[in-house]
Short mmCIF file of C-alpha atoms and ligand atoms in Angstrom, two decimals:
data_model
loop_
_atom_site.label_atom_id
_atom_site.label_comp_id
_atom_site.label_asym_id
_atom_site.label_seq_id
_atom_site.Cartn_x
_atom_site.Cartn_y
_atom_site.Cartn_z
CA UNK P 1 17.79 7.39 1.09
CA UNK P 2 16.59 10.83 -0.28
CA UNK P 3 13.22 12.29 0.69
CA UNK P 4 11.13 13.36 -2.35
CA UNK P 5 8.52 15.86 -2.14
CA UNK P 6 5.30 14.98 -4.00
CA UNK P 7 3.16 18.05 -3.10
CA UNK P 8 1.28 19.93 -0.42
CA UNK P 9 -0.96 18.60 1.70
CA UNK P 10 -3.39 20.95 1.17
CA UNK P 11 -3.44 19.64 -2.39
CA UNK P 12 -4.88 16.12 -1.43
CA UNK P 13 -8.10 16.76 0.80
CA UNK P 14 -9.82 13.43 2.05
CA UNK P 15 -11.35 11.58 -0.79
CA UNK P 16 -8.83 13.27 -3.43
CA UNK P 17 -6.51 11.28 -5.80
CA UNK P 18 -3.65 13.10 -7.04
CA UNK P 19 -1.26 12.18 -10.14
CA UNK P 20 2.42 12.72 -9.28
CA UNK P 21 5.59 11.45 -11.54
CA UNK P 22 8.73 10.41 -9.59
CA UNK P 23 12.34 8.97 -11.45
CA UNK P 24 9.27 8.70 -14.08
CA UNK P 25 7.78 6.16 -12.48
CA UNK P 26 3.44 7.48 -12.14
CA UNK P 27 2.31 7.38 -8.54
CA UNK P 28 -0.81 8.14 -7.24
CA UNK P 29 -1.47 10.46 -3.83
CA UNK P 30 -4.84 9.65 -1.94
CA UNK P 31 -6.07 10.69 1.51
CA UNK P 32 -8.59 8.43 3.17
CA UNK P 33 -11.78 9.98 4.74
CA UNK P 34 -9.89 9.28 7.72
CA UNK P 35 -7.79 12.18 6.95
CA UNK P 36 -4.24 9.07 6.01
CA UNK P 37 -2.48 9.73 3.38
CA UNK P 38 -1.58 6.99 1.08
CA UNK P 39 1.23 6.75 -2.19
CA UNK P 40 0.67 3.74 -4.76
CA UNK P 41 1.79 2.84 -8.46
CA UNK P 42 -1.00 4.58 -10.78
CA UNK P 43 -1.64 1.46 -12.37
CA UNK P 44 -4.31 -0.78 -11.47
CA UNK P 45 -2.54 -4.21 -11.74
CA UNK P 46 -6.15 -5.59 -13.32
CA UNK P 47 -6.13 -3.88 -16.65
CA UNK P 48 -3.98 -0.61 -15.89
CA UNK P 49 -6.76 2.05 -15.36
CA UNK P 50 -5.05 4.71 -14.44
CA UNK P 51 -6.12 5.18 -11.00
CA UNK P 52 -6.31 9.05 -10.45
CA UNK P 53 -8.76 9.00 -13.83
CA UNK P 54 -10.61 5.92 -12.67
CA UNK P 55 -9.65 5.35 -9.06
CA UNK P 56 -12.46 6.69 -6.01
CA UNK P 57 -11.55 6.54 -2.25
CA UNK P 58 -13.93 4.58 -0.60
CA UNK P 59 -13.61 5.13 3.49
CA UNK P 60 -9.33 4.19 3.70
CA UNK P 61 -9.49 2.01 0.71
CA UNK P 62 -8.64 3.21 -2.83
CA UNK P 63 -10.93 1.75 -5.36
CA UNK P 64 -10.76 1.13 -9.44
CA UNK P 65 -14.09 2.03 -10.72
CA UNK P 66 -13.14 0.10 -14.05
CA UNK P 67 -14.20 -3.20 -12.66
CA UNK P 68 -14.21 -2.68 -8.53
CA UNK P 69 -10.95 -3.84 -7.38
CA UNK P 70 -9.99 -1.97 -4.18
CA UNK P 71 -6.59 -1.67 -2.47
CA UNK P 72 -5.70 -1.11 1.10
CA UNK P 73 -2.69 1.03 2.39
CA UNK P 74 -1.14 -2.39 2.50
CA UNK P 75 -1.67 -2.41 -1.19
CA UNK P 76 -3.51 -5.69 -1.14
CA UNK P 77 -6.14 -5.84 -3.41
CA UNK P 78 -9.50 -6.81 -3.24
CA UNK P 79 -12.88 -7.57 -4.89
CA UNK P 80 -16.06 -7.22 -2.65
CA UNK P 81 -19.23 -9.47 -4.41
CA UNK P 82 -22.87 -8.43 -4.25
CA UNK P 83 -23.02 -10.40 -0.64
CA UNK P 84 -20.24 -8.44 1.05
CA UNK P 85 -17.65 -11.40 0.52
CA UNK P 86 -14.19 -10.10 0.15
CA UNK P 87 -11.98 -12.12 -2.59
CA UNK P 88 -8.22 -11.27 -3.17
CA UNK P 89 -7.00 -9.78 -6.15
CA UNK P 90 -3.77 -8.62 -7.39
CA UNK P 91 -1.51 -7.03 -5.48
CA UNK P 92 -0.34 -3.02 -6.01
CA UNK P 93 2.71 -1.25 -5.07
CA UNK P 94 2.97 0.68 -2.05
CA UNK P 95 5.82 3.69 -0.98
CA UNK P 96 6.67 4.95 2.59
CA UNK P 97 4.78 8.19 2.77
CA UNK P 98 5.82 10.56 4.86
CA UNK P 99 3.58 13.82 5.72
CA UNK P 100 5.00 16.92 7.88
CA UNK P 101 4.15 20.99 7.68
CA UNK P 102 5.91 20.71 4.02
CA UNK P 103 3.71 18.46 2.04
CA UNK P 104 3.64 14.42 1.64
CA UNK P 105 7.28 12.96 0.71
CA UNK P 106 7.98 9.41 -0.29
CA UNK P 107 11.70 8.23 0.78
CA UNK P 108 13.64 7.52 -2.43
CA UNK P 109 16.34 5.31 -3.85
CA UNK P 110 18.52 7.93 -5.65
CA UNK P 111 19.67 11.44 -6.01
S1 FES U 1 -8.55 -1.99 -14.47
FE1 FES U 1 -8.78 -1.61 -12.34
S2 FES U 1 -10.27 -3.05 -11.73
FE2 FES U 1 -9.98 -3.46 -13.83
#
């Protein structure tokens, strides 16, 4: 395992969403208004909004603003109706995140 540096820390404020590229695979960096960091596929697994153009960070959940699926650290996903009911959704890829004086790393597979 190889740690990968995706950026600075300073780079992803609370409430940001950051495009990175690793092994060219697109990731997305978010930081909850909680001040957690988070690392996901860029894809939304509904109809593959990309989610630093469409995604918002809503409290420590990372929403699609296409059509309002959200997705927890966990990377479940989520649909919230009009009521407040919660209904599962697809699913989205989640990496280890690591975040120290250097930036936010992801542990990777190669190099
Ligand atoms: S493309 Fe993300 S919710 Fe539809």
């Amino acid at each position: 395992m190889t740690r990968i540096r995706l950026c600075a820390s300073e780079a992803v404020p609370a409430g940001a969403v950051v495009a990175v590229s690793v092994d060219d695979e697109d990731l997305v960096v978010w930081r909850g208004h909680d001040g957690v960091v988070c690392v996901m596929e860029a894809r939304c697994p509904h109809q593959w909004s990309h989610l630093a153009a469409e995604g918002a960070v809503d409290g420590d959940e990372l929403v699609c603003c296409s059509h309002w699926w959200r997705f927890r650290r966990d990377g479940s996903g989520w649909k919230v109706n009009v009521n407040g009911r919660r209904d599962r959704k697809g699913d989205i890829g989640v990496l280890p995140v690591v975040e120290d004086d250097d930036g936010v790393w992801v542990e990777g597979e190669g190099a």
